[in-house]
Amino acid sequence: KAGVTQTPRYLIKTRGQQVTLSCSPISGHRSVSWYQQTPGQGLQFLFEYFSETQRNKGNFPGRFSGRQFSNSRSEMNVSTLELGDSALYLCASSLALGGTEAFFGQGTRLTVV
Amino acid sequence: QKEVEQDPGPLSVPEGAIVSLNCTYSNSAFQYFMWYRQYSRKGPELLMYTYSSGNKEDGRFTAQVDKSSKYISLFIRDSQPSDSATYLCAMIPNSGYALNFGKGTSLLVTP
C-alpha cells in the first residue's frame, strides 16, 4: 500500500514569488491536512480538507491557501513568499476528519531566499 | 505559552536502556494522545495513540496518560540505536480536530 506522496521534495524560491505544493494521500483516505514545521515553532497546523471542502483552518495569513480535488489529492499554495516561510511543509492523510490516525508524507522542504 | 510542552533534549542513552519521554499540556479538553517518531529528513511516523487516561503497550513501547496531572509519557524498553530520532507528542480534544504538537525530544541511543 503506497504511503502519502508529496512533491516536490525540495524547492528554492525567491521572496515575493508564489509556490504550489502537492500531496497525494493514501488510497481511500479522504482527509488531507497540511502542517508547517520549523525549528522555532515546531509543527503548526495550516488547514484540513475533507471531501473537497476546507473543514479546519489554523492561524496562518491568507497568503496560505489550499484545495482538494475529487480524487482526494490536495495542493497548497503560498503567495508573496517571505523569508519566514522557509520550512518543511508536511501533508497528512487520514480516513476520517481529524487527526487520531494521521499518516504523514516526507514533506516538501521550501527555502525562500 | 504553547498548549503542549515537551523538553527538546537532546537525550542520550546507552543501548539497552529504558527511555522515558514526556509531555505536559494545559488544555483539559484534550482526550486523544499520540506519539510520533521522526527520523532526520523524514515525515513523522505514528507510533501509537491512546484515548483518555491509562496505559497502552505495543512491543517495546508503552504510552501512559495521566489526565489529572496533564502529563503523558512514552517509555521505550531495550532501546536500540535505530530508535535514535525525534519523538513528538500530539493531542486533540476530539476526533474532528487538528493535531496539537509538542516541539519534539531528540533521542540518541549509543551502541
XYZ file of C-alpha atoms in Angstrom, chain B residues 2-69:
68
model
C 2.118 26.672 23.933
C -0.667 24.282 24.889
C 1.729 21.324 24.660
C 5.195 21.463 26.205
C 7.983 18.985 25.518
C 11.636 19.069 26.588
C 13.696 19.293 23.365
C 16.669 17.373 24.803
C 18.871 16.054 23.380
C 18.570 12.898 25.427
C 21.465 10.463 25.100
C 21.238 6.916 26.479
C 23.248 3.711 26.055
C 21.825 0.837 24.047
C 19.521 -1.345 26.150
C 18.424 1.467 28.482
C 14.816 2.296 29.293
C 13.899 5.670 27.836
C 11.247 7.959 29.278
C 9.868 10.766 27.116
C 7.307 13.204 28.472
C 4.896 15.983 27.582
C 2.755 18.299 29.644
C -0.303 20.145 28.435
C -2.603 22.890 29.583
C -5.877 22.201 27.754
C -8.006 19.899 29.894
C -10.234 19.216 26.870
C -7.579 17.024 25.223
C -8.834 13.425 25.008
C -6.646 11.737 22.357
C -2.909 11.495 22.819
C -0.447 10.437 20.132
C 3.239 9.736 19.864
C 5.097 10.203 16.597
C 8.678 9.348 15.677
C 10.503 11.468 13.126
C 13.820 10.485 11.589
C 16.015 13.139 10.033
C 14.715 14.296 6.628
C 11.541 12.216 7.006
C 7.946 12.885 7.925
C 6.554 11.946 11.365
C 5.512 8.312 11.784
C 2.609 7.438 14.100
C 3.787 5.082 16.867
C 0.649 4.804 18.927
C -2.287 6.702 20.304
C -4.401 6.425 23.433
C -7.784 7.715 24.380
C -8.271 9.367 27.767
C -6.262 8.112 30.754
C -4.411 4.847 31.208
C -1.655 2.801 29.648
C -1.190 1.246 26.231
C 1.569 -1.157 25.251
C 2.877 -2.043 21.802
C 6.015 -4.153 21.711
C 8.849 -2.205 23.347
C 6.734 0.955 23.579
C 4.355 1.922 26.397
C 2.288 5.085 26.432
C 0.876 6.479 29.666
C -1.639 9.258 30.156
C -2.325 10.974 33.481
C -5.104 13.448 32.823
C -5.265 14.597 36.440
C -1.686 15.860 36.121
